[in-house]
XYZ file of C-alpha atoms in Angstrom:
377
model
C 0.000 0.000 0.000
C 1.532 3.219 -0.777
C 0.415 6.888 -1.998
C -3.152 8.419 -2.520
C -5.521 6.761 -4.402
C -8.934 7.186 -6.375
C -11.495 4.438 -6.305
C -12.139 1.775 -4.775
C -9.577 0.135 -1.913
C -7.582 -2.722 -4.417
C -6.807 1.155 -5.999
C -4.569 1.460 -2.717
C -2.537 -1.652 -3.871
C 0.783 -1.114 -5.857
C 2.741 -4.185 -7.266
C 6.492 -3.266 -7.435
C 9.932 -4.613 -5.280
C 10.579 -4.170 -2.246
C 14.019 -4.611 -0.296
C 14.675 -5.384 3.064
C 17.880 -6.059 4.799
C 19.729 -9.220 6.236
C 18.630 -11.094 8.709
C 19.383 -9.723 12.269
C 19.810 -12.474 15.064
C 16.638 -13.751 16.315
C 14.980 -13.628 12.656
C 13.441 -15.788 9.677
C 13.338 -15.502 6.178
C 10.140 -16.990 4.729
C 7.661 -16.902 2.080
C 3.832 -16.578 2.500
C 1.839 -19.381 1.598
C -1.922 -18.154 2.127
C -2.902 -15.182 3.427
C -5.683 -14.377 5.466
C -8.327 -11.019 4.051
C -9.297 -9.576 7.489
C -10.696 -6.402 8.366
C -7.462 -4.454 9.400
C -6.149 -5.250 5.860
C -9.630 -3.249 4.532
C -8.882 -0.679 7.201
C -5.743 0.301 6.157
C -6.635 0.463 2.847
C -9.588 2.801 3.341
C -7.151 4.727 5.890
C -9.648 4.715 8.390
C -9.611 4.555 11.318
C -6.366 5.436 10.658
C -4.226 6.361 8.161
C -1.408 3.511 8.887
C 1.106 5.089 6.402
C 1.207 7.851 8.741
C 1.055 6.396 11.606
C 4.278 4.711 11.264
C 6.069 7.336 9.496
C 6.071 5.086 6.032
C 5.560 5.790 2.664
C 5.277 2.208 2.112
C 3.663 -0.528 4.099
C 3.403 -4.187 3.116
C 0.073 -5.455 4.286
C -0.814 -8.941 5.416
C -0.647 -10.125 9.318
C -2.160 -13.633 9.158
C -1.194 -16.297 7.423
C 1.114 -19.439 6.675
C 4.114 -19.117 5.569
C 7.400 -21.437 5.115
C 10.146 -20.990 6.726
C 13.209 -20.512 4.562
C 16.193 -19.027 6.826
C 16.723 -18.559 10.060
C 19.408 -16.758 11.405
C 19.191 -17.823 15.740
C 22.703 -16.343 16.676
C 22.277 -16.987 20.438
C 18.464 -16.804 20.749
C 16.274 -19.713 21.738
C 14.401 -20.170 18.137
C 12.014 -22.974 17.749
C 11.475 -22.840 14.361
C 13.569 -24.899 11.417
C 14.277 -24.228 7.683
C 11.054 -26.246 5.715
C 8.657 -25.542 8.897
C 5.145 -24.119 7.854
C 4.118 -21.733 10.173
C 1.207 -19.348 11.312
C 2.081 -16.033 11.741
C 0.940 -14.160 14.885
C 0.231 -10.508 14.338
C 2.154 -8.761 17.787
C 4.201 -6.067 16.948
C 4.145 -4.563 20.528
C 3.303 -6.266 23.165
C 1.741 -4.762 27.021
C 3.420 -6.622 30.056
C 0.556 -9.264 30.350
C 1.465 -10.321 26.699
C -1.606 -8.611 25.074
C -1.151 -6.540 21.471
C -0.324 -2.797 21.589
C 0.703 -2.673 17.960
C -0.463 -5.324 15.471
C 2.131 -6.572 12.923
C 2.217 -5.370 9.640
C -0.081 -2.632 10.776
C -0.025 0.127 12.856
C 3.801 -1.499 14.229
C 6.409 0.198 12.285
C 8.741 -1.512 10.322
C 6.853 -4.462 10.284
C 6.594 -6.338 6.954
C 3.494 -8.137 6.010
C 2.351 -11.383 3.813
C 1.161 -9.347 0.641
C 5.215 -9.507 -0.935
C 6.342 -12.884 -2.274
C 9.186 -12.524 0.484
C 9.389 -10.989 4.187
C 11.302 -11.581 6.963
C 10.073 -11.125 10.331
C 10.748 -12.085 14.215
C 10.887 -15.891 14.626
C 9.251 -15.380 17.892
C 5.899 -14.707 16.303
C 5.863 -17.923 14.058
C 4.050 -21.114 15.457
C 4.650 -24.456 13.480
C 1.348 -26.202 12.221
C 1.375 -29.925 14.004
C 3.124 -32.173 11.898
C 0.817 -35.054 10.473
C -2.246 -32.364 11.083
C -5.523 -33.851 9.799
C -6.108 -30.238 8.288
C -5.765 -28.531 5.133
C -3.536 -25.423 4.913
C -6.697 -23.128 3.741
C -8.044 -24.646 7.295
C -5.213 -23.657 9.097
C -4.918 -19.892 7.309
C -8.315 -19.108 8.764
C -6.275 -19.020 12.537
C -6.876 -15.285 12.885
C -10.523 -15.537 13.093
C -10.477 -18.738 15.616
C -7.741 -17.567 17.852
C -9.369 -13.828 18.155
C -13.064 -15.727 18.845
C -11.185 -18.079 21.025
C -10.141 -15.115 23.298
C -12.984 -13.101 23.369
C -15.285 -16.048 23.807
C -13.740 -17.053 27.371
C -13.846 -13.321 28.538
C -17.465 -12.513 28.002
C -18.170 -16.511 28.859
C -16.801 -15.641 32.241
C -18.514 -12.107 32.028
C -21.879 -14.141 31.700
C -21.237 -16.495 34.313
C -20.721 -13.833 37.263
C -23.752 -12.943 37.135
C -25.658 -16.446 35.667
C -23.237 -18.188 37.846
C -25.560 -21.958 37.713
C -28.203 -21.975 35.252
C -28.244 -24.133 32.131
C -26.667 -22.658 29.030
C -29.188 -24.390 27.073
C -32.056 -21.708 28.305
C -29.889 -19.042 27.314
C -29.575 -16.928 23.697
C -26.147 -16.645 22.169
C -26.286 -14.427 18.908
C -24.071 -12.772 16.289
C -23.865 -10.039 13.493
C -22.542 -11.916 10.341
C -18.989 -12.532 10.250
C -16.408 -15.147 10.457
C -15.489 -14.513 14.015
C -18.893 -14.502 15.040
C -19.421 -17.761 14.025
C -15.965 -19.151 15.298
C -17.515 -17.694 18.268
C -20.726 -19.003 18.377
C -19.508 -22.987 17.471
C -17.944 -22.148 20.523
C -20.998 -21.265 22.842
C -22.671 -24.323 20.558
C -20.355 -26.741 22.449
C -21.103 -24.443 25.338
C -24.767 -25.870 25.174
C -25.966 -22.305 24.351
C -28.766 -21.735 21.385
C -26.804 -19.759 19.019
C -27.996 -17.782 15.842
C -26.637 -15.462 13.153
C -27.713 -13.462 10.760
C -26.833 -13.408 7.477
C -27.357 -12.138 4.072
C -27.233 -15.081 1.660
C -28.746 -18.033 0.232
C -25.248 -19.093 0.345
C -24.240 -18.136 3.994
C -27.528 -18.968 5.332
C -27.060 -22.508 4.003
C -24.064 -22.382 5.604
C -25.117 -21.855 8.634
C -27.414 -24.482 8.904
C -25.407 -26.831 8.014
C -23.320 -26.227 11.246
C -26.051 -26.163 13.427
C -26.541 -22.349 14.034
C -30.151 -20.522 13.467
C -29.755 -18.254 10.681
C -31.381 -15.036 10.483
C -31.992 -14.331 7.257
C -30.427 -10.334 7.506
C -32.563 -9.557 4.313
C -35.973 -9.988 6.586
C -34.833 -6.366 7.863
C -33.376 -4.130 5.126
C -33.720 -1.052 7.419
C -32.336 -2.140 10.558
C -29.476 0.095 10.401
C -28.977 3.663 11.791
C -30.245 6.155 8.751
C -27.050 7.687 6.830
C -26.542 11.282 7.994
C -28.369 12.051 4.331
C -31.370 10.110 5.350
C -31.393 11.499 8.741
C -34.371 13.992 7.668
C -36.230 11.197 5.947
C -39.564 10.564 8.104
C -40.415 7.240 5.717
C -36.821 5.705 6.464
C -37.401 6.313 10.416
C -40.320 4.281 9.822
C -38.588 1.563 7.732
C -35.935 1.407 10.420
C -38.775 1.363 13.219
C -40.402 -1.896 11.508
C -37.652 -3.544 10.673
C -36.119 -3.968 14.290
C -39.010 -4.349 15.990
C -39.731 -7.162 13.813
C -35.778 -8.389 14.492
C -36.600 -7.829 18.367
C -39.287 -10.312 17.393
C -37.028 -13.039 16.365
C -35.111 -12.670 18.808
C -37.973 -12.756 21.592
C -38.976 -16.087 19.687
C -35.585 -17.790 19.756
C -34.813 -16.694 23.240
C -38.461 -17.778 25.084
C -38.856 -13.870 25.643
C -35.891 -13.509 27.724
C -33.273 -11.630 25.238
C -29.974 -12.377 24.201
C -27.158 -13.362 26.800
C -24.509 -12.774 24.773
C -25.008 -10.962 21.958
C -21.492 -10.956 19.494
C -21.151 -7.673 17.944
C -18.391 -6.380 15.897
C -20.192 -4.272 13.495
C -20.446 -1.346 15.605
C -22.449 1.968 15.646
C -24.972 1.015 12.745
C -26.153 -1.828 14.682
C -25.454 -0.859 18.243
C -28.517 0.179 19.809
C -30.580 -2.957 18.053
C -27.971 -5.043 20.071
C -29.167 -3.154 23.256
C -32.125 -3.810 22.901
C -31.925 -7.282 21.682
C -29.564 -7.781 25.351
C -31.348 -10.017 28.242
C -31.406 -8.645 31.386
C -27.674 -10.115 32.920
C -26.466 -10.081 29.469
C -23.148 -9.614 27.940
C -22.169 -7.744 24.391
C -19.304 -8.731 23.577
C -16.274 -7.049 20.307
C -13.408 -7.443 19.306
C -13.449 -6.009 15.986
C -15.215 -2.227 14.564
C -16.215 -3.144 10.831
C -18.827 -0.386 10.801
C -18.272 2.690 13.069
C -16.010 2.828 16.083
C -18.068 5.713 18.077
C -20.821 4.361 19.819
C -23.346 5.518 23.072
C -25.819 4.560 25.413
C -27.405 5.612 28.162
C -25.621 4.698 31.179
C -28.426 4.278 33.435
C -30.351 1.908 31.780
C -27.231 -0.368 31.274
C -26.665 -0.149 35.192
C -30.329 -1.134 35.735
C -30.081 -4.165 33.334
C -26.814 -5.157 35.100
C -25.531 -5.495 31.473
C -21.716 -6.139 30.951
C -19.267 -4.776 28.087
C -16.941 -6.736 26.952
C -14.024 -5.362 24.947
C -10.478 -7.483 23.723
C -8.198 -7.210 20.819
C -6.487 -10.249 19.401
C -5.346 -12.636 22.024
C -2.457 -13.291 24.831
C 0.406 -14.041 22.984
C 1.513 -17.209 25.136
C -1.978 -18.299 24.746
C -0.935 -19.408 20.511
C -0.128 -22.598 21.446
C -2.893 -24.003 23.351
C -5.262 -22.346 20.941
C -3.264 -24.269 18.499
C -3.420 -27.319 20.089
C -7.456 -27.016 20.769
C -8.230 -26.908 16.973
C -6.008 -29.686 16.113
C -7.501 -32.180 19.240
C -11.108 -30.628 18.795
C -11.469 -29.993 15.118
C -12.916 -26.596 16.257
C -11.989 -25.219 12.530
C -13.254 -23.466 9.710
C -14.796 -26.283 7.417
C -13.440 -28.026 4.621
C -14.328 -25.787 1.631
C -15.606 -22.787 3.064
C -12.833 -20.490 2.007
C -12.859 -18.689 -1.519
C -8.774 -18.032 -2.792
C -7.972 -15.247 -4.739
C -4.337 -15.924 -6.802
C -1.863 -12.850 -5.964
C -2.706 -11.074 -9.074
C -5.956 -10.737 -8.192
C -5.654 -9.227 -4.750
C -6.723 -5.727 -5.649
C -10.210 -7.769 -7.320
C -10.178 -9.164 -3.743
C -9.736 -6.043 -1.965
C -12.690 -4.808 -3.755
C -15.313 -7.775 -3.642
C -13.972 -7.701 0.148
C -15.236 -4.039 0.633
C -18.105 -4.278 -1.482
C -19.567 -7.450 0.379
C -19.136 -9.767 -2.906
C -17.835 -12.398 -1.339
C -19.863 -15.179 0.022
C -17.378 -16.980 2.022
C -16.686 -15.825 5.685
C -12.642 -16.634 4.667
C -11.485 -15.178 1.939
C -7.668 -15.652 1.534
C -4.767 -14.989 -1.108
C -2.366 -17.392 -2.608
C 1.211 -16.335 -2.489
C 3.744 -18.507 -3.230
C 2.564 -22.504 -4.170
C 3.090 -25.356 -1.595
């Protein structure tokens, strides 16, 4: 990504070299495999919320923080590395870390001097590569979806526990869990699922509600509702689209009443943001949890403190995961097949990455993991 741009955000994109330096100690050479599309990639290339170029005093960034690559060179000197020449390797997007081992900075972000996936080579700290299991009974488009799974992973156990302080003995299975669209959403929600919560999604598909069904998850088709979001500030003035909007979730609010035996939503995943914010609210059970870890839609949001006091409703607010936790997420998919399913992805060749950048933005793509071929296995 480099320069202004007209158009859409693959108009952001510029093929051309880039050059890097040797090695330092401590570092590996590799070459991306598959690359996962997530949000921060569409982010930076809309430079909002911010403009990442700046940010990091660049002209230039490489994109791309999740993803398998192979390991080609590794230059230890006298650090503990625990990766080898030929591994294949998920990358784990921490360019600065807190001193509880949470993400300041993501890699190939907002970290400086951080070089992502979207280049046919990068080199990069060998701390933040973690080896797939040899002999894994998965596929490496399985295993390039990680960035979806580990983030649910972590904000499913911190609004689970949320829940449970208040709800500390009832039975899951008379309780709501529910998400906005999106392929952390329903990592999330397979997750409640073997909770023994009810879980539902919406979506807007023939393909994606299929989809869901077929994993066991009550899909909402999102199309029921075409006005459920906040009006544009240009339709703010428009009396008829109040009263679209004013149908629309109160017949959403009537779903949700169904699927819930009146009682609301206990944990409502959101990570769309302030379109959809005060239909999750409202949608929330008494002792409920919303719970984000992502802002695909507006990062401002408001509510009225009192009433959220009153409904003893908690907020629940992470950002990718611990990095020491890698492993034993790791080791969870592998032993529990907790993974995207076989075939659900859509791959985009590396020529066609701007193409994906826009289908991405312009909500083309049917799959909840789109990814981008690099280099071949």
């Amino acid at each position: 990504m480099a320069g202004p741009h007209d158009g859409g955000p693959g108009g952001a994109l510029r093929r051309g070299r880039f050059t890097f330096g040797p090695l330092d100690e401590g570092e590996a050479l590799v070459e991306p495999i598959l690359g996962s599309w997530e949000a921060n990639v569409d982010h930076a290339l809309a430079r909002s919320p911010i403009d990442v170029c700046s940010s990091r005093g660049e002209d230039a960034v490489v994109l791309g923080n999740l993803g398998v690559v192979r390991v080609l060179k590794v230059n230890a000197g006298s650090r503990d590395v625990r990766v080898r020449e030929g591994d294949l390797c998920l990358l784990l997007p921490f360019g600065r870390l807190d001193r509880f081992g949470y993400a300041e900075l993501a890699y190939a972000y907002d970290a400086p001097h951080t070089i992502g996936l979207l280049t046919e080579r990068s080199k990069m700290d060998a701390r933040l590569l973690l080896p797939i299991p040899d002999g894994t009974a998965y596929s490496l488009p399985q295993w390039a979806t990680y960035g979806r799974y580990f983030t649910a992973w972590d904000n499913w156990q911190k609004a689970y526990g949320c829940w449970r302080s208040q709800v500390a003995d009832d039975d899951p299975a008379n309780h709501l869990v529910f998400g906005w669209g999106g392929g952390v959403a329903f990592a999330e929600l397979m997750l409640a699922k073997r909770a023994g919560f009810r879980v539902a999604m919406t979506a807007g598909s023939d393909e994606r509600v299929a989809f869901l069904r077929e994993n066991g998850i009550t899909a909402v088709d999102r199309r029921r509702f075409p006005a459920l979001s906040l009006p544009t500030r240009e339709e703010r003035t428009d009396r008829d689209r109040h009263r679209l909007r004013r149908t629309s979730v109160g017949d959403f609010l009537d779903v949700v009443g169904e699927l819930s035996d009146g009682h609301g939503v206990a944990v409502f995943v959101d990570n769309i943001g302030e379109p959809l914010y005060d239909v999750t609210l409202r949608a929330l059970a008494r002792e409920g949890v919303v719970t984000t870890c992502g802002w695909k839609a507006g990062m401002r949001l408001s509510h009225l403190r009192g009433a959220e006091c009153i409904s003893r409703h908690i907020h629940v607010n992470t950002h990718v995961w611990r990095l020491q936790d890698s492993p034993g997420i790791r080791d969870f998919q592998e032993a529990e097949g907790w993974m995207a399913p076989k075939g659900s992805d859509v791959i985009y060749d590396f020529d066609r990455v701007p193409e994906l950048a826009d289908d991405y933005a312009n909500g083309r793509i049917g799959s909840y993991f789109p990814m981008y071929r690099v280099n071949p296995l």
